[in-house]
Coordinates of C-alpha atoms in Angstrom, one line a residue:
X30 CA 125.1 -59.7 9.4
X31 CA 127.1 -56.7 9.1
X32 CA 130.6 -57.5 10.4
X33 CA 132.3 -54.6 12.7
X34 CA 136.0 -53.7 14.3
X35 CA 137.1 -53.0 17.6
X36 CA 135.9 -49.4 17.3
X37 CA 132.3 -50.5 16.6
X38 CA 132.7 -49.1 12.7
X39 CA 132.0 -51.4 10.2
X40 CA 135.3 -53.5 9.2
X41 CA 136.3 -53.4 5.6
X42 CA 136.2 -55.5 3.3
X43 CA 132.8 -56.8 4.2
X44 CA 131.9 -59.9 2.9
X45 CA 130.8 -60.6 -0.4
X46 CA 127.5 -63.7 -0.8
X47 CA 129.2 -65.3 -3.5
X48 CA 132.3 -64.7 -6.2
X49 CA 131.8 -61.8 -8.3
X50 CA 128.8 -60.5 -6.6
X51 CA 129.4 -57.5 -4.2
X52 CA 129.1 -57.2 -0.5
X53 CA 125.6 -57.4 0.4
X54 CA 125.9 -53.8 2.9
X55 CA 126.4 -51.8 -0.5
X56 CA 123.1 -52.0 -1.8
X57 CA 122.0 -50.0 1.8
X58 CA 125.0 -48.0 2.2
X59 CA 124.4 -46.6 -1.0
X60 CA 120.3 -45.9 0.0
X61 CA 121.7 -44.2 3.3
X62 CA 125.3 -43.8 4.1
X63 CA 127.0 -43.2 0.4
X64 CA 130.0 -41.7 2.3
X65 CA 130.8 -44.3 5.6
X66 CA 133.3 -44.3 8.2
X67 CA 135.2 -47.8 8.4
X68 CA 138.3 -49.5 9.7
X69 CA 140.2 -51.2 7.5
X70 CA 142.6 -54.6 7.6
X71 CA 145.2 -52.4 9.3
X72 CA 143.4 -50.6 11.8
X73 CA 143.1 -47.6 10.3
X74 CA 140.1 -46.1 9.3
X75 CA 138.6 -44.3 6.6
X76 CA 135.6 -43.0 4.8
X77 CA 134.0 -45.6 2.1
X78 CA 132.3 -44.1 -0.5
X79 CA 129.6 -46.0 -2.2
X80 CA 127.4 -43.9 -4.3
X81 CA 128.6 -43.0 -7.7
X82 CA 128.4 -39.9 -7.9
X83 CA 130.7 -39.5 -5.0
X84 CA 132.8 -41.7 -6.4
X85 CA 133.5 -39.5 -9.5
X86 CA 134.0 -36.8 -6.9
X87 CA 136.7 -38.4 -5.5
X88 CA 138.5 -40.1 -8.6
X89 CA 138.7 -36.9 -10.0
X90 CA 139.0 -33.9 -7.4
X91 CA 143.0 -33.0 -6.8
X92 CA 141.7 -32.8 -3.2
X93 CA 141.7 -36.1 -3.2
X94 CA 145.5 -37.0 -3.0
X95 CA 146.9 -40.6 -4.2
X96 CA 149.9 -38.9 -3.2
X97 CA 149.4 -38.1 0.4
X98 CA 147.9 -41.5 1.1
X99 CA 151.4 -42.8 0.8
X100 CA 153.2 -40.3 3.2
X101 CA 154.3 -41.6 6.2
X102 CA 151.7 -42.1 8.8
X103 CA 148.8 -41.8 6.4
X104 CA 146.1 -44.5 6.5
X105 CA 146.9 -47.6 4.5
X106 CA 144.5 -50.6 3.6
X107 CA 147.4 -52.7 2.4
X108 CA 149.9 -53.9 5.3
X109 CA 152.8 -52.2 4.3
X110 CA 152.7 -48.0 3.2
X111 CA 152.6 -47.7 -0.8
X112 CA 155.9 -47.3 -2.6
X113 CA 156.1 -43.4 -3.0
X114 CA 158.3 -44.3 -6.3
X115 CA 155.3 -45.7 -8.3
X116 CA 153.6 -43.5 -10.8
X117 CA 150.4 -45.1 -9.1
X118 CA 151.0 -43.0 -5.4
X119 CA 152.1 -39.9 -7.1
X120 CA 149.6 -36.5 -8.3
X121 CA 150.5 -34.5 -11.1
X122 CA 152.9 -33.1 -12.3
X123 CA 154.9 -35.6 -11.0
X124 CA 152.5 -38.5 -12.1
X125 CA 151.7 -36.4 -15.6
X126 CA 155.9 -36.7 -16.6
X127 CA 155.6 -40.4 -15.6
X128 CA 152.6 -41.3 -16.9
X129 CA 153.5 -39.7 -20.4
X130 CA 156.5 -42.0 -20.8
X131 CA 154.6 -45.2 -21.5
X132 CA 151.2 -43.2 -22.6
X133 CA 152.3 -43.9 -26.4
X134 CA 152.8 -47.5 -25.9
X135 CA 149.2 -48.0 -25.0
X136 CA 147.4 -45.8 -27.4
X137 CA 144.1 -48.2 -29.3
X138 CA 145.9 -48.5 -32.4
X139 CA 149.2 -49.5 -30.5
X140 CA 146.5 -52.0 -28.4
X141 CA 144.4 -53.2 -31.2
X142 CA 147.9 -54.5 -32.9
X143 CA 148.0 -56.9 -30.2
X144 CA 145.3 -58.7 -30.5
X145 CA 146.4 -61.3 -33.2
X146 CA 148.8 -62.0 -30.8
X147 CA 146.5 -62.3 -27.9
X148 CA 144.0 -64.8 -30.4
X149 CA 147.2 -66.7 -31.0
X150 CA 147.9 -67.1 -27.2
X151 CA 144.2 -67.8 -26.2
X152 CA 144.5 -70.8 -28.8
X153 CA 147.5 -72.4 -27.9
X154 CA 145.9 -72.5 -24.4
X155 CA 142.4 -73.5 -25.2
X156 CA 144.2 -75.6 -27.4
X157 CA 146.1 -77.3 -24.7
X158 CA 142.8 -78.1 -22.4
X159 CA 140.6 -79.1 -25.6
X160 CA 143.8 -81.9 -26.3
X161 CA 143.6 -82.8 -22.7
X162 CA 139.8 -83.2 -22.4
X163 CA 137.2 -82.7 -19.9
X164 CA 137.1 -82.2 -17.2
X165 CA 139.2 -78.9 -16.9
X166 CA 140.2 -75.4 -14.4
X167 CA 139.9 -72.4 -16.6
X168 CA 141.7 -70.4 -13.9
X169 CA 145.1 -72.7 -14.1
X170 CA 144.7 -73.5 -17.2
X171 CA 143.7 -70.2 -18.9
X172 CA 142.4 -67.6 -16.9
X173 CA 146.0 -67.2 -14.7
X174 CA 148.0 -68.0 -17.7
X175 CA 146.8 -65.8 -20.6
X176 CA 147.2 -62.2 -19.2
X177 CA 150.9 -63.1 -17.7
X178 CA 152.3 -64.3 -21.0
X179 CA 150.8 -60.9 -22.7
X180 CA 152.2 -58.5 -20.0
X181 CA 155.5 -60.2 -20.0
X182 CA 155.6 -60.3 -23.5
X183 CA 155.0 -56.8 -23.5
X184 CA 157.9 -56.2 -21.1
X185 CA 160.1 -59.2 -22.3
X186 CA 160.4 -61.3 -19.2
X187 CA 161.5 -64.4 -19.9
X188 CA 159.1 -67.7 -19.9
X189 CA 160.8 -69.5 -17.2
X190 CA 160.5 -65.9 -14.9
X191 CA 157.0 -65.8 -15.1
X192 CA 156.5 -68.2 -12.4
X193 CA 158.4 -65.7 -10.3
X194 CA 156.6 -62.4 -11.3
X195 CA 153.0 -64.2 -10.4
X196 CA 153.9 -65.1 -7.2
X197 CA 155.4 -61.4 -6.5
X198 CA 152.5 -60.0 -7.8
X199 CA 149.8 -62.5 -5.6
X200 CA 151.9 -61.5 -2.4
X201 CA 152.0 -57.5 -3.4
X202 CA 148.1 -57.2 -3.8
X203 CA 147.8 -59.0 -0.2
X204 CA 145.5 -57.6 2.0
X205 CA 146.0 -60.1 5.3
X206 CA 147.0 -63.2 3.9
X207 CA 150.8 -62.7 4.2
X208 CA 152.4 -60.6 7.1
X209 CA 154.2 -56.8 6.0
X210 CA 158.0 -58.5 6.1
X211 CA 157.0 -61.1 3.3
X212 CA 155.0 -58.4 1.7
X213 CA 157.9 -55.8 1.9
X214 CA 160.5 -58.8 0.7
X215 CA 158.2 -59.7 -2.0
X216 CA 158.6 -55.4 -3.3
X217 CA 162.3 -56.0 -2.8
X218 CA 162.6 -58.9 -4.8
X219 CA 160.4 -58.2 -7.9
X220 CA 162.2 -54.1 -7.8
X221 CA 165.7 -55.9 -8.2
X222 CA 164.7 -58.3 -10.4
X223 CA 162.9 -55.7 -12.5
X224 CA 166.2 -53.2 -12.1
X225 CA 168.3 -56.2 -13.9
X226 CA 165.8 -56.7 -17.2
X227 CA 165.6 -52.6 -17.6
X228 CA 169.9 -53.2 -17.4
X229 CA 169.8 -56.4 -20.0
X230 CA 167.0 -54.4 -22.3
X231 CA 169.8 -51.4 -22.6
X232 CA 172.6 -54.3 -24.1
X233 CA 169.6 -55.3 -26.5
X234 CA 168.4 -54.0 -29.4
X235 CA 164.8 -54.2 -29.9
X236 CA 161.5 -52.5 -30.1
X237 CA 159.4 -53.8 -26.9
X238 CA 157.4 -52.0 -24.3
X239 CA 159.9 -51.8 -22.4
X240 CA 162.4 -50.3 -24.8
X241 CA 160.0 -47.8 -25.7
X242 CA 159.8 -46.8 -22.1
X243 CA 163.5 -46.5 -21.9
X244 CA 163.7 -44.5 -25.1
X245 CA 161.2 -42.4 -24.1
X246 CA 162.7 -42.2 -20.7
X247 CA 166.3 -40.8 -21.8
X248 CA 164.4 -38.7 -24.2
X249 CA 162.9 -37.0 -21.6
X250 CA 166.1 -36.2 -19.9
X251 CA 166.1 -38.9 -17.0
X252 CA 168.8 -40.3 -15.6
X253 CA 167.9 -42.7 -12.2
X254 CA 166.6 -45.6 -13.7
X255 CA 164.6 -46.1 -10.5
X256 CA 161.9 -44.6 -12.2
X257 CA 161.8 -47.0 -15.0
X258 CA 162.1 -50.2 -12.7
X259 CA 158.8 -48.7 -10.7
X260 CA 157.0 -48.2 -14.2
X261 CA 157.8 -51.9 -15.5
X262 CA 156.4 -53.0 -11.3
X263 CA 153.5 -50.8 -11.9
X264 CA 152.6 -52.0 -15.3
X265 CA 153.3 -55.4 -13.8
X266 CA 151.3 -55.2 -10.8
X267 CA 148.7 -53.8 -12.7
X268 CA 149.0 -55.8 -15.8
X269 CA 147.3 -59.0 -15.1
X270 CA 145.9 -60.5 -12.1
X271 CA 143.0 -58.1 -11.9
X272 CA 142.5 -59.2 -15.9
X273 CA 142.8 -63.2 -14.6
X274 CA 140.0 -62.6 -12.1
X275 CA 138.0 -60.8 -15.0
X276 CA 138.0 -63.3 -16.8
X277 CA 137.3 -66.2 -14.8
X278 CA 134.6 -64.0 -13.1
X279 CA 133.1 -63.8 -17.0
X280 CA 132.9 -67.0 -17.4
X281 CA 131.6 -67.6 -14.4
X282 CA 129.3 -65.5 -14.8
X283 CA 128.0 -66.8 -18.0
X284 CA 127.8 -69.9 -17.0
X285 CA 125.4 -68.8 -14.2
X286 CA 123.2 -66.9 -17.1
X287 CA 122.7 -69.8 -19.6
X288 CA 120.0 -67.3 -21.9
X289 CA 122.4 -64.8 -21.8
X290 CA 125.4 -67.1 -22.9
X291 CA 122.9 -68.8 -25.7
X292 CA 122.6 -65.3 -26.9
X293 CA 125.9 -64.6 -26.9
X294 CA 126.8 -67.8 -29.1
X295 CA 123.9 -66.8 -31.3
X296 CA 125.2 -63.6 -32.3
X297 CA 128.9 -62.9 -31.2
X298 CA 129.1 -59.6 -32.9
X299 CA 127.7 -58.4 -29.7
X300 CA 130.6 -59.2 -27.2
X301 CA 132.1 -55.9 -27.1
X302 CA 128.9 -54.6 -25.5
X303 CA 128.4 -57.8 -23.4
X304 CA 132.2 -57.5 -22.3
X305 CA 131.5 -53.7 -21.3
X306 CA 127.9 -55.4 -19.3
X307 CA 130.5 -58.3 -17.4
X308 CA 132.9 -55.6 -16.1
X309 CA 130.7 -53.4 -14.6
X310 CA 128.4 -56.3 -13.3
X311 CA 131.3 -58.5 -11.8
X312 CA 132.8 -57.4 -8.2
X313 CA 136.5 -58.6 -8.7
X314 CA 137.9 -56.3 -6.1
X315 CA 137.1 -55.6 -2.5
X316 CA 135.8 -52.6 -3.4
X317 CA 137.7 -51.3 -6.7
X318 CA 139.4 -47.9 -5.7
X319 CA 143.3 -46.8 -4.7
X320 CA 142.8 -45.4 -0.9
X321 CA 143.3 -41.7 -1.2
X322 CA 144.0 -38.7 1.3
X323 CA 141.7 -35.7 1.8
X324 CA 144.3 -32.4 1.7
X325 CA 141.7 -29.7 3.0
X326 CA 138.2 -30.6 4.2
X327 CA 135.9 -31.6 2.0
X328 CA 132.2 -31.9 2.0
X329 CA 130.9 -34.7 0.6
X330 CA 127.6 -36.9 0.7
X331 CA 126.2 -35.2 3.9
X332 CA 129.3 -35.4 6.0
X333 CA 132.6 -33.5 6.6
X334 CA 136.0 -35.4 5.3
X335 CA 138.5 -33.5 7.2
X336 CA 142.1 -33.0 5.5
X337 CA 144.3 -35.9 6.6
X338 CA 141.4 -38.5 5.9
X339 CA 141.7 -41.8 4.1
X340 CA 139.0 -41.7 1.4
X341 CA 138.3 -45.5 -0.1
X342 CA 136.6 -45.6 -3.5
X343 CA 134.2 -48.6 -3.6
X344 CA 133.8 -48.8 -6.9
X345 CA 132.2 -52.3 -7.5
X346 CA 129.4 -50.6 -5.8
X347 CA 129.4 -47.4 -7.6
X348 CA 128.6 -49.7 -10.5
X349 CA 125.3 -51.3 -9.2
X350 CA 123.8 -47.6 -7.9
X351 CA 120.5 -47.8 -8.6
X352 CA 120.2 -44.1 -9.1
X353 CA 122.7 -44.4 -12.0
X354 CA 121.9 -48.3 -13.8
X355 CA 118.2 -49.1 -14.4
X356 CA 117.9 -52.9 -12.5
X357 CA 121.7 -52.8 -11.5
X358 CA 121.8 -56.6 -10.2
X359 CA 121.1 -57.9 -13.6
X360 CA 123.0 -58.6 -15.8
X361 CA 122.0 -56.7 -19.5
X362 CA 123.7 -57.2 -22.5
X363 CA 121.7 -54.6 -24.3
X364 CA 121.9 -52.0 -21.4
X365 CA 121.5 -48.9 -23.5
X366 CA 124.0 -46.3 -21.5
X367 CA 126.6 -48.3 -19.2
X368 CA 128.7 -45.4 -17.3
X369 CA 130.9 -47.7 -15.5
X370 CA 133.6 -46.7 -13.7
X371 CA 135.8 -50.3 -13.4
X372 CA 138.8 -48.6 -15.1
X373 CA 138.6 -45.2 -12.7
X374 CA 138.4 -41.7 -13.7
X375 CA 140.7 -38.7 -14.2
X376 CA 144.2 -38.4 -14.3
X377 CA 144.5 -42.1 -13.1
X378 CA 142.1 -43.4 -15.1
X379 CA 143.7 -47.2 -16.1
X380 CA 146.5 -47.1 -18.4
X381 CA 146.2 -50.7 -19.5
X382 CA 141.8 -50.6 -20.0
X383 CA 141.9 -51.0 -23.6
X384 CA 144.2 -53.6 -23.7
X385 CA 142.2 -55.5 -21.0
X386 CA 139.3 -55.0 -22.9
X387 CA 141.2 -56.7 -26.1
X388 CA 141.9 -59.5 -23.7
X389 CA 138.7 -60.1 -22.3
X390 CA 136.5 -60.2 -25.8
X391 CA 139.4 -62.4 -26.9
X392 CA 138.8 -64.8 -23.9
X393 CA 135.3 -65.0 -23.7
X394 CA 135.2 -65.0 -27.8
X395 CA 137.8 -68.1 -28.0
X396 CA 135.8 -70.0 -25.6
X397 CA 132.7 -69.4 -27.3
X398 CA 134.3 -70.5 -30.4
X399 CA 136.2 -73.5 -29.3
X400 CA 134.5 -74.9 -25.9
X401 CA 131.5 -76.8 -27.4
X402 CA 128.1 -75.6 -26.5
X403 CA 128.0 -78.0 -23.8
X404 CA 130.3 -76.2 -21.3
X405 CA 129.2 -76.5 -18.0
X406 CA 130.3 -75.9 -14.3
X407 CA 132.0 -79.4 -13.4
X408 CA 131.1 -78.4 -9.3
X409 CA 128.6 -77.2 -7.3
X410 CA 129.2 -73.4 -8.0
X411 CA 127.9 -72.5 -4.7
X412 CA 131.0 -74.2 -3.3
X413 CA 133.4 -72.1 -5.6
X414 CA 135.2 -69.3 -3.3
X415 CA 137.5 -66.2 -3.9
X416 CA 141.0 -65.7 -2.6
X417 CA 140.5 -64.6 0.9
X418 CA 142.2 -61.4 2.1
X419 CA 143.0 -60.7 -1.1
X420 CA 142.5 -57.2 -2.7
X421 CA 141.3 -58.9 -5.9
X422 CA 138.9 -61.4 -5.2
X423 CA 139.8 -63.6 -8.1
X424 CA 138.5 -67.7 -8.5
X425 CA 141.2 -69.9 -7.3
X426 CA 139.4 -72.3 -9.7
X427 CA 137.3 -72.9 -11.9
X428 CA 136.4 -76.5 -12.8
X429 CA 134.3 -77.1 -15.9
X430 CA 133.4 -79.9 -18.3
X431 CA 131.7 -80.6 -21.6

C-alpha cells in the first residue's frame, strides 16, 4: 500500500520490502509517473524522478542547481537546510575551484596505492572475528569498522576520535530519527573539531590527504580555512557510512544468492564485475540523489518543473529501469553493459568512487578468502531491518556463523 502525506501526494521515502531491495512504488512509477510530485520528511515537496533517463537529465543539466537547493527557504529533505559552505551544495565555478583542490588526491593510481593498506585493514579485522569464532556481526565487527579507519587514516584522525566522527556522521545523514537542534549541534561539533585537526596538521610535517589539501589549498591562494574544514566534513560525511552499508548490503546479498556466491568463490578473478553488479543492484539509500533546485522551468518526463522546484533524484531506481537493464531485479554477474548511476553523473559525480570500489572488492574478496565456505546467515534474514529514517538505509547487523 502506497503510503501518502497530509496533501494526499505520496510521502517520501516510501517503504522498501526488505534491506537492500528498493521501494516496491518504483517499479510503477517508472512504467507511469518517471517524474512524481511528493512530500518529503519535512513537509516540503518535490518532484521524484525515477526513470533513468531523467535521472541523467537532472544529474547533469546546470538547471538543476545543488546550489539553490540550499538557499534559504528552498525545499529540504534533511531537517536542517544544507551547509552552503560544503563543496557538495555549491555549482561551478565555485564547486570546480573546490573540487580541484582534493581532485589529485583521489586520482586511480593515487587510489589503487591504497589498497595494500586496505587488504592489511580487512585482515586484522577478519582476523579479529575468525580468533573470536562463530557466531559473528559483520556490521560491528567489519562492515562499520573498515571504511572509518580508511577515511580517517586518509585525513589522520586519531584512533580514539573515531568513535566521535561515526556518531557525527550517523546524526548528519538523519532523515527523522533525531530533531534539527541535535542535528544542527552534531554540524557544530564535528566543524570545530575538524577546524582544530586542519590547525594541528599545519604544526606537522607530513604527506597525508589532508596535507595535500592544505598544500593545495594555499597554493591556490586561499586564506579562510573554513573552506578546508568543510572539505575534510564533506570527504568525511561522504567517506564511509554509505561504503559500510555497501558492504554489508553485499554480503547480504550474497548470502541470499548462494549460486551466485559459489561462482564467485570458484573464480574470484571476476569480482570487479560482480562488485560493479552489487552496487547497482543493492538500494542503500532512500532513493540515492542530493535534492536539487529547478532555476527556470524545465520540461521533463511529461510534466512542467517550474524554477523554484525541489527535484529528488531516485537513483536506486534509476538502476532497476527496465528500459535500460535487461531483467533489472536480478542480480547478473555477467551483465554485459551495466550503466549504473550509484556514483552520480556530471560535475558531481562521487569524488571518492574508485576508492569505494577498492574497498568493496577488498571486502567481499577477504571474506571470500578467509570466511570458510560454510558462511551462513546466523538469523532469520527476513527479520534483519535497516536504520529507520535514515538517508542510508544501512544493516544495523548482520549476524552470521560458519
Amino acid at each position: 500500500m502506497r503510503s501518502t502525506s497530509a496533501t494526499g501526494l505520496p510521502a517520501f521515502p516510501m517503504p522498501s520490502p526488505s534491506p537492500g531491495e528498493p521501494p516496491a512504488a518504483f517499479a510503477r512509477l517508472i512504467a507511469e509517473e518517471p517524474v512524481t510530485r511528493v512530500t518529503l520528511p519535512t513537509g516540503d515537496e518535490a518532484w521524484l524522478i525515477t526513470g533513468y533517463a531523467e535521472n541523467r537529465v537532472v544529474l547533469t543539466d546546470p538547471r538543476f542547481s545543488r546550489a539553490a537547493a540550499a538557499a534559504p527557504g528552498a525545499p529540504r529533505l534533511q531537517p536542517i537546510p544544507p551547509d552552503p559552505g560544503s563543496m557538495l551544495n555549491m555549482d561551478p565555478p565555485q564547486h570546480t575551484r573546490l573540487r580541484r583542490l582534493v581532485s589529485h588526491a583521489f586520482t586511480p593510481r593515487r587510489i589503487e596505492d591504497l589498497r595494500p593498506a586496505v587488504r592489511r585493514d580487512v585482515d586484522v579485522l577478519l582476523d579479529a572475528l575468525v580468533a573470536a569464532g562463530p557466531p559473528a556481526d559483520l556490521v560491528t565487527g567489519f562492515a562499520r569498522p573498515l571504511p572509518v579507519a580508511v577515511i580517517c587514516e586518509l585525513l589522520g584522525v586519531p584512533g580514539p576520535d573515531r568513535g566521535r566522527i561515526l556518531a557525527w556522521v550517523d546524526v548528519l545523514l538523519s532523515l527523522t530519527t533525531h530533531p534539527p537542534q541535535q542535528v544542527g549541534a552534531a554540524r557544530r561539533e564535528m566543524k570545530a573539531y575538524l577546524a582544530g585537526l586542519v590547525r594541528a596538521t599545519r604544526e606537522q610535517p607530513g604527506d597525508g590527504l589532508l596535507r595535500q589539501v592544505i598544500a593545495a589549498y594555499d597554493e591556490s591562494g586561499g586564506t579562510d580555512d573554513e573552506e578546508v574544514v568543510m572539505l575534510a566534513a564533506t570527504i568525511l560525511t561522504g567517506g564511509f557510512l554509505s561504503t559500510a552499508g555497501e558492504i554489508a548490503l553485499s554480503i547480504l546479498t550474497l548470502l541470499r544468492h548462494p549460486a551466485q556466491l559459489t561462482a564467485l568463490r570458484r573464480e574470484p578473478e571476476t569480482l570487479p564485475r560482480a562488485v560493479d553488479e552489487l552496487l547497482r543492484y543493492n538500494a542503500l539509500t532512500t532513493g540515492g540523489g542530493l535534492i536539487r533546485v529547478a532555476t527556470e522551468d524545465v520540461e521533463l518526463g511529461g510534466v512542467t518543473i517550474r524554477a523554484g522546484d525541489g527535484v529528488l533524484p531516485a537513483i536506486s531506481a534509476a538502476n532497476r529501469d527496465p528500459r535500460v537493464f535487461d531483467h533489472p531485479d536480478v542480480l547478473d554477474f555477467g551483465r554485459p553493459d551495466n550503466p549504473h548511476i550509484t556514483f552520480g553523473l556530471g560535475v558531481h559525480y562521487c569524488l571518492g568512487a574508485r576508492l569505494a570500489r577498492v574497498e568493496l572488492e577488498e571486502a567481499v574478496a577477504g571474506v571470500l578468502r578467509r570466511l570458510p565456505d560454510t558462511l551462513r546467515p546466523a538469523t532469520d534474514m527476513t527479520e534483519l531491518a535497516v536504520h529507520p529514517g535514515h538517508l542510508v538505509r544501512g544493516l544495523p547487523e548482520l549476524p552470521v556463523t560458519w
